[in-house]
């Protein structure tokens, strides 16, 4: 999702993505490295900026937070919905 936002905004920096989402640049860095997850408000805003489906991305990021073995099941269920 972060890459979609970046590309929709002319391949802007993570700093610019953070400002557009109203979060710190360190939050964006944590999301990118997998050391944190976007909250639903940030997901909705990112989807608005990128023109992406909110339901899909909230579901996708939620599935990524799930412990194994449910993660694979949820991610598989989302295939083709993007």
PDB file of C-alpha atoms in Angstrom:
ATOM      1  CA  UNK A   1       0.000   0.000   0.000  1.00  0.00           C
ATOM      2  CA  UNK A   2       2.856   2.369   0.780  1.00  0.00           C
ATOM      3  CA  UNK A   3       4.252   1.784  -2.705  1.00  0.00           C
ATOM      4  CA  UNK A   4       0.862   2.559  -4.225  1.00  0.00           C
ATOM      5  CA  UNK A   5       0.752   5.848  -2.331  1.00  0.00           C
ATOM      6  CA  UNK A   6       4.299   6.707  -3.385  1.00  0.00           C
ATOM      7  CA  UNK A   7       3.648   5.972  -7.044  1.00  0.00           C
ATOM      8  CA  UNK A   8       0.315   7.823  -7.042  1.00  0.00           C
ATOM      9  CA  UNK A   9       2.102  10.870  -5.674  1.00  0.00           C
ATOM     10  CA  UNK A  10       4.929  10.908  -8.221  1.00  0.00           C
ATOM     11  CA  UNK A  11       7.284   8.506  -6.417  1.00  0.00           C
ATOM     12  CA  UNK A  12       7.584  10.803  -3.428  1.00  0.00           C
ATOM     13  CA  UNK A  13       9.753  10.125  -0.394  1.00  0.00           C
ATOM     14  CA  UNK A  14       8.684   8.300   2.751  1.00  0.00           C
ATOM     15  CA  UNK A  15       8.878  11.664   4.494  1.00  0.00           C
ATOM     16  CA  UNK A  16       6.261  13.031   2.066  1.00  0.00           C
ATOM     17  CA  UNK A  17       4.098   9.900   2.464  1.00  0.00           C
ATOM     18  CA  UNK A  18       4.216  10.423   6.234  1.00  0.00           C
ATOM     19  CA  UNK A  19       3.093  14.028   5.889  1.00  0.00           C
ATOM     20  CA  UNK A  20       0.267  13.055   3.535  1.00  0.00           C
ATOM     21  CA  UNK A  21      -0.909  10.402   6.008  1.00  0.00           C
ATOM     22  CA  UNK A  22      -0.483  12.633   9.048  1.00  0.00           C
ATOM     23  CA  UNK A  23       2.020  10.343  10.770  1.00  0.00           C
ATOM     24  CA  UNK A  24       5.711  10.507  11.595  1.00  0.00           C
ATOM     25  CA  UNK A  25       8.325   9.425   9.085  1.00  0.00           C
ATOM     26  CA  UNK A  26       9.531   6.891  11.662  1.00  0.00           C
ATOM     27  CA  UNK A  27       6.042   5.304  11.608  1.00  0.00           C
ATOM     28  CA  UNK A  28       6.292   4.878   7.830  1.00  0.00           C
ATOM     29  CA  UNK A  29       9.750   3.393   8.263  1.00  0.00           C
ATOM     30  CA  UNK A  30       8.429   0.881  10.836  1.00  0.00           C
ATOM     31  CA  UNK A  31       5.583  -0.111   8.520  1.00  0.00           C
ATOM     32  CA  UNK A  32       7.979  -0.570   5.612  1.00  0.00           C
ATOM     33  CA  UNK A  33      10.325  -2.772   7.634  1.00  0.00           C
ATOM     34  CA  UNK A  34       7.527  -4.820   9.201  1.00  0.00           C
ATOM     35  CA  UNK A  35       8.171  -3.516  12.714  1.00  0.00           C
ATOM     36  CA  UNK A  36       4.715  -1.976  12.942  1.00  0.00           C
ATOM     37  CA  UNK A  37       1.344  -1.966  11.217  1.00  0.00           C
ATOM     38  CA  UNK A  38      -0.773   0.819   9.824  1.00  0.00           C
ATOM     39  CA  UNK A  39      -3.870   1.697  11.806  1.00  0.00           C
ATOM     40  CA  UNK A  40      -7.219   1.696  10.040  1.00  0.00           C
ATOM     41  CA  UNK A  41      -7.280   5.504   9.794  1.00  0.00           C
ATOM     42  CA  UNK A  42      -3.936   5.478   7.989  1.00  0.00           C
ATOM     43  CA  UNK A  43      -5.068   2.648   5.725  1.00  0.00           C
ATOM     44  CA  UNK A  44      -8.210   4.576   4.749  1.00  0.00           C
ATOM     45  CA  UNK A  45      -6.215   7.743   4.044  1.00  0.00           C
ATOM     46  CA  UNK A  46      -3.596   5.818   2.057  1.00  0.00           C
ATOM     47  CA  UNK A  47      -6.341   4.192  -0.018  1.00  0.00           C
ATOM     48  CA  UNK A  48      -7.883   7.580  -0.716  1.00  0.00           C
ATOM     49  CA  UNK A  49      -4.529   8.906  -1.905  1.00  0.00           C
ATOM     50  CA  UNK A  50      -3.751   5.849  -4.023  1.00  0.00           C
ATOM     51  CA  UNK A  51      -7.258   5.219  -5.342  1.00  0.00           C
ATOM     52  CA  UNK A  52      -7.153   1.725  -3.838  1.00  0.00           C
ATOM     53  CA  UNK A  53      -9.907  -0.418  -2.319  1.00  0.00           C
ATOM     54  CA  UNK A  54     -10.293   0.209   1.409  1.00  0.00           C
ATOM     55  CA  UNK A  55     -11.957  -3.128   2.197  1.00  0.00           C
ATOM     56  CA  UNK A  56      -9.219  -5.084   0.460  1.00  0.00           C
ATOM     57  CA  UNK A  57      -6.373  -3.269   2.195  1.00  0.00           C
ATOM     58  CA  UNK A  58      -7.895  -3.295   5.681  1.00  0.00           C
ATOM     59  CA  UNK A  59      -8.505  -7.013   5.224  1.00  0.00           C
ATOM     60  CA  UNK A  60      -5.033  -7.614   3.777  1.00  0.00           C
ATOM     61  CA  UNK A  61      -3.157  -5.767   6.511  1.00  0.00           C
ATOM     62  CA  UNK A  62      -5.363  -7.395   9.144  1.00  0.00           C
ATOM     63  CA  UNK A  63      -4.509 -10.800   7.692  1.00  0.00           C
ATOM     64  CA  UNK A  64      -0.801  -9.966   7.838  1.00  0.00           C
ATOM     65  CA  UNK A  65      -1.187  -9.295  11.569  1.00  0.00           C
ATOM     66  CA  UNK A  66      -2.805 -12.710  12.167  1.00  0.00           C
ATOM     67  CA  UNK A  67      -0.677 -15.392  13.783  1.00  0.00           C
ATOM     68  CA  UNK A  68       0.218 -18.466  11.761  1.00  0.00           C
ATOM     69  CA  UNK A  69      -1.463 -20.612  10.508  1.00  0.00           C
ATOM     70  CA  UNK A  70      -4.454 -18.294   9.957  1.00  0.00           C
ATOM     71  CA  UNK A  71      -2.365 -15.741   8.038  1.00  0.00           C
ATOM     72  CA  UNK A  72      -1.989 -18.006   5.017  1.00  0.00           C
ATOM     73  CA  UNK A  73      -5.687 -18.822   5.007  1.00  0.00           C
ATOM     74  CA  UNK A  74      -6.732 -15.165   5.142  1.00  0.00           C
ATOM     75  CA  UNK A  75      -4.215 -14.035   2.533  1.00  0.00           C
ATOM     76  CA  UNK A  76      -5.323 -16.843   0.209  1.00  0.00           C
ATOM     77  CA  UNK A  77      -8.965 -15.774   0.637  1.00  0.00           C
ATOM     78  CA  UNK A  78      -8.052 -12.246  -0.517  1.00  0.00           C
ATOM     79  CA  UNK A  79      -6.367 -13.322  -3.755  1.00  0.00           C
ATOM     80  CA  UNK A  80      -7.982 -11.731  -6.770  1.00  0.00           C
ATOM     81  CA  UNK A  81      -9.905  -9.121  -4.762  1.00  0.00           C
ATOM     82  CA  UNK A  82      -7.449  -6.296  -5.364  1.00  0.00           C
TER      83      UNK A  82
END
